[in-house]
mmCIF file of C-alpha atoms in Angstrom:
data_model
loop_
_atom_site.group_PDB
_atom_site.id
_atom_site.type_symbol
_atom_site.label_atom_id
_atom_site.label_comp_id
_atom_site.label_asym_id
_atom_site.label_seq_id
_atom_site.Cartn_x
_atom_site.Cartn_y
_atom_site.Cartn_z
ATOM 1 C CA UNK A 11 0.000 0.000 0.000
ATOM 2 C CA UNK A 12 1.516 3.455 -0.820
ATOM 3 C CA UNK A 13 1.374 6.776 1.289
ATOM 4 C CA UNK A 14 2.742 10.046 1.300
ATOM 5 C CA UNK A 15 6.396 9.879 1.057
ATOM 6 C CA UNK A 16 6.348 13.363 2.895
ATOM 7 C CA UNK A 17 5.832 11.031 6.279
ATOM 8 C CA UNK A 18 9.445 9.298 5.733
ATOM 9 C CA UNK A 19 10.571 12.900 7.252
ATOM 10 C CA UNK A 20 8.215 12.606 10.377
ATOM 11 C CA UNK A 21 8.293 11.168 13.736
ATOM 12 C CA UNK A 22 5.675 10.438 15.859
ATOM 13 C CA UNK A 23 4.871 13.237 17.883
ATOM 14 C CA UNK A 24 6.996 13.295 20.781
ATOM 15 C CA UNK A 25 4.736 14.232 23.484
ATOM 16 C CA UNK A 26 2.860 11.275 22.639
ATOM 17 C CA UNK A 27 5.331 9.105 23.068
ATOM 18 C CA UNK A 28 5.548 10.809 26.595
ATOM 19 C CA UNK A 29 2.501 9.843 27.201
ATOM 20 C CA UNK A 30 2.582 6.278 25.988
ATOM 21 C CA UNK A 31 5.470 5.524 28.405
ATOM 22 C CA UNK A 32 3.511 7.223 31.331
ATOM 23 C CA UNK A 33 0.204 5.513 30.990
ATOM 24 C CA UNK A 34 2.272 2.093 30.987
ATOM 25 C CA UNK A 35 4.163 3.219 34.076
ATOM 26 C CA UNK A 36 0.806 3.759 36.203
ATOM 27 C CA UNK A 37 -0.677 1.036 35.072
ATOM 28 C CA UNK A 38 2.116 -1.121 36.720
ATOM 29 C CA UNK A 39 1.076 0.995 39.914
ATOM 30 C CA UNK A 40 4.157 3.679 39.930
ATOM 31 C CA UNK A 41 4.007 7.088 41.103
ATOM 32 C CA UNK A 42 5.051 9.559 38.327
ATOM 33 C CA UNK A 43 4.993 13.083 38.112
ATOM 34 C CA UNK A 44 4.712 14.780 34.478
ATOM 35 C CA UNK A 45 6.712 17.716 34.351
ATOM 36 C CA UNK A 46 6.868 16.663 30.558
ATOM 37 C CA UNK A 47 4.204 18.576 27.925
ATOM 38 C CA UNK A 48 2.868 22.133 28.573
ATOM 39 C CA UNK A 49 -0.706 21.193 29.762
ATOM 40 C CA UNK A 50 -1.802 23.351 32.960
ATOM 41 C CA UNK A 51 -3.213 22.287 35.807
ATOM 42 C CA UNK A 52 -4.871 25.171 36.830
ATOM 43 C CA UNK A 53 -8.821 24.944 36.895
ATOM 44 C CA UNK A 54 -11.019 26.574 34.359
ATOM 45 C CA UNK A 55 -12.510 29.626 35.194
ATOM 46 C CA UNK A 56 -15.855 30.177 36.372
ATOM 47 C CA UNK A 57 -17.052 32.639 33.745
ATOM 48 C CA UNK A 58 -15.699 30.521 31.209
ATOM 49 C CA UNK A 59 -17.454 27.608 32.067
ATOM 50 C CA UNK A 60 -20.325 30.078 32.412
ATOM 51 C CA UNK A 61 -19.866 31.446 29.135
ATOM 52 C CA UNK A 62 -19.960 27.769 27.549
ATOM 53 C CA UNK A 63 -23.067 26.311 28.974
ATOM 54 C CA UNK A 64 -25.347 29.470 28.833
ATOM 55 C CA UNK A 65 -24.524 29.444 24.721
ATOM 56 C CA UNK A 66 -26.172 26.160 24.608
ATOM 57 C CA UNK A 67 -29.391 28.448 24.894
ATOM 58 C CA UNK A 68 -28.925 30.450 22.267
ATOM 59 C CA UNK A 69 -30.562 30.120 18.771
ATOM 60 C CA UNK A 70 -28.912 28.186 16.369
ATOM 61 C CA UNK A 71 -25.994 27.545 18.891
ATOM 62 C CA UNK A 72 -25.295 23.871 17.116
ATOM 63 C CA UNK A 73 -25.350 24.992 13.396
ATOM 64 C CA UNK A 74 -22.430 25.402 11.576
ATOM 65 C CA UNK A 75 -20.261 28.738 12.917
ATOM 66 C CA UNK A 76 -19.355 31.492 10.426
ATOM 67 C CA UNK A 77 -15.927 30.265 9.063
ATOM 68 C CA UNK A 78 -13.781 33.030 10.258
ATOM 69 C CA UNK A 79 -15.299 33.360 13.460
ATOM 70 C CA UNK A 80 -18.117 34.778 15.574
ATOM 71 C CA UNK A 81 -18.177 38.322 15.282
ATOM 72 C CA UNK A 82 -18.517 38.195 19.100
ATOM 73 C CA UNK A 83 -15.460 36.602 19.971
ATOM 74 C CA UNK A 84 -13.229 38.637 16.849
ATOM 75 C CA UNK A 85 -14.832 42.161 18.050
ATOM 76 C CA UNK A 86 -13.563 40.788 21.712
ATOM 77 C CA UNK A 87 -10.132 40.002 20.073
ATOM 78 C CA UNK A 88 -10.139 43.144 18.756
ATOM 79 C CA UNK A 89 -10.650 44.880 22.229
ATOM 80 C CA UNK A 90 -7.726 42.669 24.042
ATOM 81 C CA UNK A 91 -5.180 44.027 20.967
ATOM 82 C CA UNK A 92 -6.353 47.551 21.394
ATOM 83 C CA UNK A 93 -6.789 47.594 25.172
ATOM 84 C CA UNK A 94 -3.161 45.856 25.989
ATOM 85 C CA UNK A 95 -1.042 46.228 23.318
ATOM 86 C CA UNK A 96 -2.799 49.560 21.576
ATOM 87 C CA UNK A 97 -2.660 47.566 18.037
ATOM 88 C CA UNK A 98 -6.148 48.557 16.020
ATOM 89 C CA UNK A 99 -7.783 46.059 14.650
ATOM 90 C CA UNK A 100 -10.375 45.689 11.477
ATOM 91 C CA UNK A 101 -12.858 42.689 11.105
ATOM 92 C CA UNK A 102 -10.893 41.215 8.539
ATOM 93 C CA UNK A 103 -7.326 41.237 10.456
ATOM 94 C CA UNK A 104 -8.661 38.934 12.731
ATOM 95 C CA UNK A 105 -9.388 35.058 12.461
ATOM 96 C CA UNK A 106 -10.466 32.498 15.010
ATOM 97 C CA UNK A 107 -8.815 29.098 14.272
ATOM 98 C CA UNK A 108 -8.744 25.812 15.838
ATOM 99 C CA UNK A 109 -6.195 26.223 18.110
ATOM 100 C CA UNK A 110 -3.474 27.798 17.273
ATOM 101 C CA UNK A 111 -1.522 24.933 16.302
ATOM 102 C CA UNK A 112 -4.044 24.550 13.578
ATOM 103 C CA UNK A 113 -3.646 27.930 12.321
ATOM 104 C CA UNK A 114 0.106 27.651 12.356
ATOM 105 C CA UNK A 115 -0.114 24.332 9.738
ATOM 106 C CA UNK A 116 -1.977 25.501 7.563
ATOM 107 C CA UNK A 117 -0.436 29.321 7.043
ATOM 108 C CA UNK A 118 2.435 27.159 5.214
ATOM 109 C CA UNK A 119 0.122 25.785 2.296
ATOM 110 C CA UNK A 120 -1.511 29.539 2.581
ATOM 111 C CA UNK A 121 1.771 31.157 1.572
ATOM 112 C CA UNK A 122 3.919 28.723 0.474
ATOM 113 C CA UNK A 123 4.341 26.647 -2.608
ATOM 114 C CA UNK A 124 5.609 22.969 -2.992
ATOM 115 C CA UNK A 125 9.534 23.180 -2.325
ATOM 116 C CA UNK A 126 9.660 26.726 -0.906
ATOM 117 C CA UNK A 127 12.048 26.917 1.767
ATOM 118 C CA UNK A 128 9.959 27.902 5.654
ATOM 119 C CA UNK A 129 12.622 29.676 7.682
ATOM 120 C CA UNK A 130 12.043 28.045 11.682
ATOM 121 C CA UNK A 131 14.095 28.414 14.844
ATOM 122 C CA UNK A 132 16.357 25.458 16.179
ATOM 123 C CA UNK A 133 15.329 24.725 19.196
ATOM 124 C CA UNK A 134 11.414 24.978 18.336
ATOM 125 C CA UNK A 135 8.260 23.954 18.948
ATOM 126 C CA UNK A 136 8.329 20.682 16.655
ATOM 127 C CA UNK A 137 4.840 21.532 14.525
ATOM 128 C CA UNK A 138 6.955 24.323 12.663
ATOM 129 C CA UNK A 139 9.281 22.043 11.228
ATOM 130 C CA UNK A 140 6.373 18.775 10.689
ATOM 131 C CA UNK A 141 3.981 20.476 9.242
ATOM 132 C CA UNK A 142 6.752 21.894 6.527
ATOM 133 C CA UNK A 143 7.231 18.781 5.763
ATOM 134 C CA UNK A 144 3.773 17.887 5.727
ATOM 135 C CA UNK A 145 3.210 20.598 3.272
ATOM 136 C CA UNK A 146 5.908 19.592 0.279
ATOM 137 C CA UNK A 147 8.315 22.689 1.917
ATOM 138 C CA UNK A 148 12.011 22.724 3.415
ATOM 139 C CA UNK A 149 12.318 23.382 6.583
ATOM 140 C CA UNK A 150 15.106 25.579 6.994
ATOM 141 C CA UNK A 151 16.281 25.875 10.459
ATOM 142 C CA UNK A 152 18.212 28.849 12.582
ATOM 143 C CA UNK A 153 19.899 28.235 15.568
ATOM 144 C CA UNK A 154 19.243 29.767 18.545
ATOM 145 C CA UNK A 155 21.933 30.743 21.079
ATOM 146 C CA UNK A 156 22.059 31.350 24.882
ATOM 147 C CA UNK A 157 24.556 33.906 24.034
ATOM 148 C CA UNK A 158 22.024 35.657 22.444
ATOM 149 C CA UNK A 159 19.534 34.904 24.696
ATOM 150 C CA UNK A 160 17.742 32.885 22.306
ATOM 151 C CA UNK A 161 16.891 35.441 19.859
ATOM 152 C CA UNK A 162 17.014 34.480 16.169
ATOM 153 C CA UNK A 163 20.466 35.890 14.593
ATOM 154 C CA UNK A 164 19.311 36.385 10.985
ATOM 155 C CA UNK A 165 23.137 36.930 9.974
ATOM 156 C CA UNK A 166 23.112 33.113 10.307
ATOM 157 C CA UNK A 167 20.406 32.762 7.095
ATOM 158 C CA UNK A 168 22.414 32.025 3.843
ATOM 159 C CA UNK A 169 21.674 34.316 0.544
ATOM 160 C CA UNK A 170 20.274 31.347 -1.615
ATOM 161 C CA UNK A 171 17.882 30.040 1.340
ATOM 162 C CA UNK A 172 16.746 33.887 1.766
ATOM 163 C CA UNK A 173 15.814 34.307 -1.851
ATOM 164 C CA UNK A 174 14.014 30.873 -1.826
ATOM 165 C CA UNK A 175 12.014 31.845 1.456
ATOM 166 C CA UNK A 176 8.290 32.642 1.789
ATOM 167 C CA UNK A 177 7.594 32.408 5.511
ATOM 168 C CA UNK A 178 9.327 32.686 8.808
ATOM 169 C CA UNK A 179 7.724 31.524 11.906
ATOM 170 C CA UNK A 180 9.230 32.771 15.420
ATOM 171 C CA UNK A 181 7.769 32.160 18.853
ATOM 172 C CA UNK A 182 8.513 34.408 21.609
ATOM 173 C CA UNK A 183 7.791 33.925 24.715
ATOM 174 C CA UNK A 184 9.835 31.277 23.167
ATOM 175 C CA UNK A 185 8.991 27.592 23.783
ATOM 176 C CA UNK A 186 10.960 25.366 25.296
ATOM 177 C CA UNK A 187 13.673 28.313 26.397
ATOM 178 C CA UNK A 188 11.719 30.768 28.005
ATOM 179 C CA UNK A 189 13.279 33.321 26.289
ATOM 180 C CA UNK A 190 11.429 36.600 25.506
ATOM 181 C CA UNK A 191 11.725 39.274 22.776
ATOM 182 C CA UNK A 192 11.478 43.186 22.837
ATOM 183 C CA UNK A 193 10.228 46.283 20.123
ATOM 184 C CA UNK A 194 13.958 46.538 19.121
ATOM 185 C CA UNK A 195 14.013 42.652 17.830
ATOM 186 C CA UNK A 196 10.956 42.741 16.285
ATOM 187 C CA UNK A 197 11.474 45.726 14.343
ATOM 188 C CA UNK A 198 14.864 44.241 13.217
ATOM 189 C CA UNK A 199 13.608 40.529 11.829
ATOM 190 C CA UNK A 200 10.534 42.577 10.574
ATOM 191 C CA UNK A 201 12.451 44.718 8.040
ATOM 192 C CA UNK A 202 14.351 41.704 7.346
ATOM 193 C CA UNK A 203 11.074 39.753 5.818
ATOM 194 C CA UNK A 204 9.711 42.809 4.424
ATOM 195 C CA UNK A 205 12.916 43.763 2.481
ATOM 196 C CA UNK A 206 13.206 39.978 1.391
ATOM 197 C CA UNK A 207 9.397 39.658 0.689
ATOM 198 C CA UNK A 208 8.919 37.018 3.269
ATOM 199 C CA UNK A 209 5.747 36.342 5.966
ATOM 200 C CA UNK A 210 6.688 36.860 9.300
ATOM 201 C CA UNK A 211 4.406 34.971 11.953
ATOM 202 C CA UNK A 212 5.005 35.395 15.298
ATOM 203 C CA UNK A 213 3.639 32.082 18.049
ATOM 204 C CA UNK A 214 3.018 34.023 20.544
ATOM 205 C CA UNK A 215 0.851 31.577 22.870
ATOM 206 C CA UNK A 216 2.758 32.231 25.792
ATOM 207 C CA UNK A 217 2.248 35.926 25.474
ATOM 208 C CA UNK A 218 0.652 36.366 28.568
ATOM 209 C CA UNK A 219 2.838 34.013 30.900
ATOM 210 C CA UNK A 220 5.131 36.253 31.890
ATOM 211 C CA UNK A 221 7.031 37.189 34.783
ATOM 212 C CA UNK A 222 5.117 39.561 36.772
ATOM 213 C CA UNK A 223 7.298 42.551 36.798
ATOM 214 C CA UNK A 224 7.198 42.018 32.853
ATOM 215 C CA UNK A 225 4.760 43.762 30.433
ATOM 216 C CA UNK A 226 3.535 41.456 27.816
ATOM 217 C CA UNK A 227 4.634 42.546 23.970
ATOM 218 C CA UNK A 228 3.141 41.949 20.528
ATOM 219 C CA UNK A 229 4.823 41.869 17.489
ATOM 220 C CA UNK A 230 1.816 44.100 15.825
ATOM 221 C CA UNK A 231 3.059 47.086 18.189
ATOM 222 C CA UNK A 232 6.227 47.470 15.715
ATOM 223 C CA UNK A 233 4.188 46.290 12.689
ATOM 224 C CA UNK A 234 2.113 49.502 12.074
ATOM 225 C CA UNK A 235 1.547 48.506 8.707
ATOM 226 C CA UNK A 236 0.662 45.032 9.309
ATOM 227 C CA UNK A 237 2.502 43.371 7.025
ATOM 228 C CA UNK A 238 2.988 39.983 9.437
ATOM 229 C CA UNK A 239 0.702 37.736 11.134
ATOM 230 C CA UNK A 240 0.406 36.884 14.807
ATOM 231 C CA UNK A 241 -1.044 33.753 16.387
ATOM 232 C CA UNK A 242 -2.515 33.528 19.646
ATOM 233 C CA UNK A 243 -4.101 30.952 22.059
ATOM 234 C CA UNK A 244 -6.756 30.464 24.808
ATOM 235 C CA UNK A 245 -4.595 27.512 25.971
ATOM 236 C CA UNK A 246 -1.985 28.585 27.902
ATOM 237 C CA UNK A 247 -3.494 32.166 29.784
ATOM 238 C CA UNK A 248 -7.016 30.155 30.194
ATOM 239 C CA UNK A 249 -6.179 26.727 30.807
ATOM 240 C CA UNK A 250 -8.183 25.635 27.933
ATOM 241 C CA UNK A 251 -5.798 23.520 26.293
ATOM 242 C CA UNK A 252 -8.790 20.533 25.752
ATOM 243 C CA UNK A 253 -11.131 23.696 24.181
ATOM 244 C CA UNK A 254 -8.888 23.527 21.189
ATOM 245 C CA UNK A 255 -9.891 27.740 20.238
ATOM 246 C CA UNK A 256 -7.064 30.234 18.845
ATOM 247 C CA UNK A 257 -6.630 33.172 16.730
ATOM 248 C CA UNK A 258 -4.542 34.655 14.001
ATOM 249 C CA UNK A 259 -4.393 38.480 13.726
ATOM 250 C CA UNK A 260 -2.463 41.110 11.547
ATOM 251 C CA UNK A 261 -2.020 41.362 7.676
ATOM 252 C CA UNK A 262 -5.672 41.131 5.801
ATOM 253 C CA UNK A 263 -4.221 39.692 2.690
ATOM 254 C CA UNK A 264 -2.727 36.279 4.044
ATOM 255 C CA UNK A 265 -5.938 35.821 6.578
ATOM 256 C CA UNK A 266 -8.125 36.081 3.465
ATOM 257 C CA UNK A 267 -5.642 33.066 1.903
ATOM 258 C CA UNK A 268 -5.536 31.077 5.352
ATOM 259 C CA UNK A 269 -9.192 31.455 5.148
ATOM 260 C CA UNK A 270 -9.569 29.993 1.939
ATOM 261 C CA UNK A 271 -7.289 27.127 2.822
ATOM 262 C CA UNK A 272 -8.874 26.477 6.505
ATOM 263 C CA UNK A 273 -12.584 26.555 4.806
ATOM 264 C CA UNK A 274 -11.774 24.026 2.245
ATOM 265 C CA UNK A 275 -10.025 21.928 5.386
ATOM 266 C CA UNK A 276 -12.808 22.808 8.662
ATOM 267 C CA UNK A 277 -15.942 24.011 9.094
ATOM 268 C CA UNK A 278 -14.051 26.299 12.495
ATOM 269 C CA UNK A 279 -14.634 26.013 15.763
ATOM 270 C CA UNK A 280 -18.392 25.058 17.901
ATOM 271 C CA UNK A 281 -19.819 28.032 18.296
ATOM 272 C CA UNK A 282 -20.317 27.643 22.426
ATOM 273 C CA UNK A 283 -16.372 27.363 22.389
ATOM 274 C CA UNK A 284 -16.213 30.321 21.066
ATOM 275 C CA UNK A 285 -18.444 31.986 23.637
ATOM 276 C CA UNK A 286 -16.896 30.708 26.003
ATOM 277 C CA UNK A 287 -13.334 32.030 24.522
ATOM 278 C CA UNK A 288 -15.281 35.772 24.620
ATOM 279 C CA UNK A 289 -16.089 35.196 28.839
ATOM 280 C CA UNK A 290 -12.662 34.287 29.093
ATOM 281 C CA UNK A 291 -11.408 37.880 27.016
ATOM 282 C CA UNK A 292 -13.854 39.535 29.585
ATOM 283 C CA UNK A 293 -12.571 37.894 32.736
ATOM 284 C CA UNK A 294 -10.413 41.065 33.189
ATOM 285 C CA UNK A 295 -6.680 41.940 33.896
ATOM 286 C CA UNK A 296 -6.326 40.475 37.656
ATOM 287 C CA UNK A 297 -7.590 36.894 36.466
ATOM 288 C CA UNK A 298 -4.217 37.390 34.343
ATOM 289 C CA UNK A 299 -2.017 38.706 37.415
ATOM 290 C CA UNK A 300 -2.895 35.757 39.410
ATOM 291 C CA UNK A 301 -2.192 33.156 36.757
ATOM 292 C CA UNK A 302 1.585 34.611 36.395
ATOM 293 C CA UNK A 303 1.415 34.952 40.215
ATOM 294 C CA UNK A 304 1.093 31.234 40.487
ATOM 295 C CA UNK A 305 3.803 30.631 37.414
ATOM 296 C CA UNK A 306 6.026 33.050 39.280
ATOM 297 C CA UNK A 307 5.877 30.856 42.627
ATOM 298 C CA UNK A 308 6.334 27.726 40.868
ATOM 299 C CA UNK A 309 9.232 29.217 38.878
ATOM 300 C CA UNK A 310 11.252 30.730 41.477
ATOM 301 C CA UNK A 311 10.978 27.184 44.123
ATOM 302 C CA UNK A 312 12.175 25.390 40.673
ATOM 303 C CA UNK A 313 14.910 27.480 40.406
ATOM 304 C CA UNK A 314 16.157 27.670 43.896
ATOM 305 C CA UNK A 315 15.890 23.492 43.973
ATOM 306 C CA UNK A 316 17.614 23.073 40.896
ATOM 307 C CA UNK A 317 20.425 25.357 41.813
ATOM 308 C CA UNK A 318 20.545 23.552 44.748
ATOM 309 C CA UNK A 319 20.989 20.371 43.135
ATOM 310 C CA UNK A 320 24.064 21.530 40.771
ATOM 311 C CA UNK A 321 21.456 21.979 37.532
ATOM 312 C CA UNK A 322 22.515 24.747 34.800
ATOM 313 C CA UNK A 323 19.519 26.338 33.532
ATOM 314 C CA UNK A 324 18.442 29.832 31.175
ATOM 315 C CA UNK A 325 16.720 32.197 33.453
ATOM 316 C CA UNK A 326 13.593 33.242 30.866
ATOM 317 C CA UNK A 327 11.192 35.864 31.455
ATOM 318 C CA UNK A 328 8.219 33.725 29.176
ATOM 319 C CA UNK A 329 6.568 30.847 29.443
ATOM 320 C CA UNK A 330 5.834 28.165 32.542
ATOM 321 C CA UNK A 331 9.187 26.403 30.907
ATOM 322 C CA UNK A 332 12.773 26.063 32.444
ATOM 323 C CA UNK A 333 15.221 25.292 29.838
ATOM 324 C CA UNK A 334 18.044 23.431 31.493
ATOM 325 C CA UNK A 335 21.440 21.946 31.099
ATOM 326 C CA UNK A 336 22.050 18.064 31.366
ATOM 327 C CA UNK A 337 24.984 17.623 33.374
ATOM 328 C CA UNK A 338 28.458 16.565 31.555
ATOM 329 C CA UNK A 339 28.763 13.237 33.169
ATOM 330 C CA UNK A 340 25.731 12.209 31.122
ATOM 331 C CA UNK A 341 23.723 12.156 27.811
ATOM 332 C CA UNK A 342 20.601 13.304 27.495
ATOM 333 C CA UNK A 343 18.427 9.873 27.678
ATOM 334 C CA UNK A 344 20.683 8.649 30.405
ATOM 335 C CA UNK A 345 19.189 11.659 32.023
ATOM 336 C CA UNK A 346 15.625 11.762 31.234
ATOM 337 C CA UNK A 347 15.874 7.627 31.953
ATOM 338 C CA UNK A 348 17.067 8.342 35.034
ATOM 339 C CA UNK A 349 14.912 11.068 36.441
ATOM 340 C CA UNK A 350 12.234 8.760 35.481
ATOM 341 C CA UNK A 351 13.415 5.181 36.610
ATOM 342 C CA UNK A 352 15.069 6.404 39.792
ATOM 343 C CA UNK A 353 12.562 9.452 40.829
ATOM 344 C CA UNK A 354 9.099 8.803 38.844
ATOM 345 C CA UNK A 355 9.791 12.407 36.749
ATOM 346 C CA UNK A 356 9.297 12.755 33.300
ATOM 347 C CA UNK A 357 10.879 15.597 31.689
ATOM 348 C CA UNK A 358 11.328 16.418 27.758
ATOM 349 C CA UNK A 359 14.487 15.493 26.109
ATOM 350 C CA UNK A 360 15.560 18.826 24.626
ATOM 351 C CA UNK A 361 16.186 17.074 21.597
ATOM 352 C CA UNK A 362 12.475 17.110 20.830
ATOM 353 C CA UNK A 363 13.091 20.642 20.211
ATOM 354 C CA UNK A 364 15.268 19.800 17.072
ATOM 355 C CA UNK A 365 19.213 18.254 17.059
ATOM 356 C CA UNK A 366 20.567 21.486 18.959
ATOM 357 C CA UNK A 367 18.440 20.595 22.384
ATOM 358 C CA UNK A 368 20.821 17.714 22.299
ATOM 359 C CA UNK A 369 22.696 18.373 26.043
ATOM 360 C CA UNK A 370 19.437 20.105 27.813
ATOM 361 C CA UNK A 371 15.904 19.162 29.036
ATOM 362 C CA UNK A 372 12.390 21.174 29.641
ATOM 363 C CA UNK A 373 10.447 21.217 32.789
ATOM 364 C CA UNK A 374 6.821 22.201 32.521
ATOM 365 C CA UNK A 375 6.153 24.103 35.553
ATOM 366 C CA UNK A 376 2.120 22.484 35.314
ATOM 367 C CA UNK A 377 2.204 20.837 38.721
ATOM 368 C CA UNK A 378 1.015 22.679 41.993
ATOM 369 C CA UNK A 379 4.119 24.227 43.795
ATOM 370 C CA UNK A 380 4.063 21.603 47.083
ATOM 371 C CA UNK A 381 4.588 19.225 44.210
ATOM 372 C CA UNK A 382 7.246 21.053 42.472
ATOM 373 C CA UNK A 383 9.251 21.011 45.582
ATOM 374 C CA UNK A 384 8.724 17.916 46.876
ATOM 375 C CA UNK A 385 9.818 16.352 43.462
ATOM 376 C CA UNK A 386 12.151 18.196 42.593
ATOM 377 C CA UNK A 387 14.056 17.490 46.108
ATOM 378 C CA UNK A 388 14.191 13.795 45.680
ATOM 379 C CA UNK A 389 16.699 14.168 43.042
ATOM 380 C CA UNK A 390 20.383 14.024 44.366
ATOM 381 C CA UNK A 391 23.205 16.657 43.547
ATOM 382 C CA UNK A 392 24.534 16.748 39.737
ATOM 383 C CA UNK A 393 28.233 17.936 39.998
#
């Protein structure tokens, strides 16, 4: 039987292979503690949960949604953009997707043809460089330094894969690192695309999980003339990873050809999703101050431990991720094999991330704090 040689360049996902292994190990009656994919913890809202059962009155709630979106929850999007970041948004610069992830596939087939080259970091989150693949384009991928506090270096792009490129996706608050980007960056790798005629979309699910003394930053504030795209999330902010609701926001003209790809693909989100996406835009600002509250506890009695126990690590401002260093005396799966044989943790093997997380891990700071430090302390000291 023949299928799509495209999958010869594709793994499993990895996080389901995390998963596999963990569901064995309880089922044999051992304690383990998933510090391993970014799924939070935290309960649901109230008002969200409000939001989604009181749409199950409303008229014509289980009809097929408008394929860009409820008005409702794009006029809310609009509101967060202008409210937080001062960005002004039209109708048709905003588009509800299924998740961001979604969104983020299906912009390559949007902008790219068959062979074009899709400029991704190195580490990344692994979707950028599948679902290139997926598509019939080349991953091409840039390395991301500590030195450089894991902003891309576009001096590191060759001429010939520039002039082949039609879209380069970036994610800050940068997943797995942590790492976060300011006005000056964005305005720099923003000229780049536009002078080379490339899309520039910017991941930016994490943009809310923040340090607290940190203001939050879109891409769109340097982007006046909204030439680049943006994705966002109700995932990571809400805890609504299961709700599977998302945006993309910014230039008109490659929304209107996402559109036409994601309408040929899905029929968008259920409507009382949606809703429930708009009570979660309308929870207001100190819902948002308590969620990095609770990532800034968790972050700093990570820290401390891990110091503690002789573990390297990138002090980010973004995300509920630490980016850390495996120890020289050992590889990375004699690492992650032993955290999880001798200890019951699962972390992710930076290599997940792409060839250069070979040497570091991730911890997902999506456990409660007393659990955080009572795991983290059984592990002994790395010299």
């Amino acid at each position: 039987m023949k299928i799509n040689n495209r999958l010869c360049n594709i793994k499993e996902y990895h996080f389901k292979e995390i998963d596999d292994i963990k569901n064995k190990m309880i089922a044999q009656g051992k304690e383990i503690i998933d510090f391993g994919i970014g799924d939070p913890d935290i309960s649901v809202h109230k008002d969200i949960i409000k939001g989604l059962v009181d749409s199950l009155q409303y008229n014509d709630f289980n009809k097929y949604p408008p394929y860009d979106g409820i008005n409702e929850l794009k006029k809310a999007i609009i509101k967060y953009y202008r409210e937080i970041f001062q960005v002004y948004l039209d109708m048709d610069e905003v588009l509800v997707l299924i998740g961001s992830k979604e969104g983020i596939s299906n912009i390559i087939p949007a902008v790219c043809d068959i062979g074009d080259y899709v400029i991704v970091p190195n580490p990344r989150y692994p979707v950028y460089e599948m679902c290139s693949y997926l598509w019939g384009c080349k991953p091409y991928k840039v390395p991301l330094k500590e030195k450089n506090n894991y902003l891309i270096d576009l001096s590191n792009i060759p001429d010939e894969i520039r002039k082949k490129s039609k879209l380069m996706i970036i994610n800050y608050p940068n997943n797995p690192t942590g790492a976060i980007a300011n006005n000056k960056f964005y305005n720099e790798v923003l000229n780049y695309c536009i002078q080379n005629d490339i899309v520039l979309c910017n991941d930016s699910a994490y943009n809310e999980i923040i340090r607290e003394n940190k203001e939050p930053v879109s891409l769109l504030q340097t982007d006046l003339r909204k030439k680049s795209i943006e994705f966002g999330t109700f995932s990571k902010t809400f805890n609504m990873t299961g709700f599977r609701i998302g945006y993309a926001v910014g230039n008109r003209k490659v929304l209107k050809a996402l559109l036409k790809v994601k309408s040929n693909l899905d029929s968008s989100q259920f409507k009382a999703i949606q809703y429930a996406a708009v009570s979660a835009l309308n929870i207001g600002r100190d819902y948002i101050k308590h969620i990095r509250k609770i990532y800034d506890d968790r972050r700093n009695i990570a820290e401390e431990i891990l110091k503690q126990k002789g573990i390297r690590f990138y002090k980010g401002d973004g995300t509920f991720y630490i980016w850390c260093k495996v120890p020289s005396s050992y590889t990375t799966d004699e690492l992650c094999r032993e955290f999880l044989s001798s200890y019951g943790i699962i972390v992710t093997p930076g290599y997940a991330f792409g060839d250069l997380g070979h040497g570091y891990f991730r911890i997902a700071l999506t456990k409660d704090r007393d659990v955080i430090y009572k795991t983290l302390n059984r592990l002994r000291v790395y010299n």
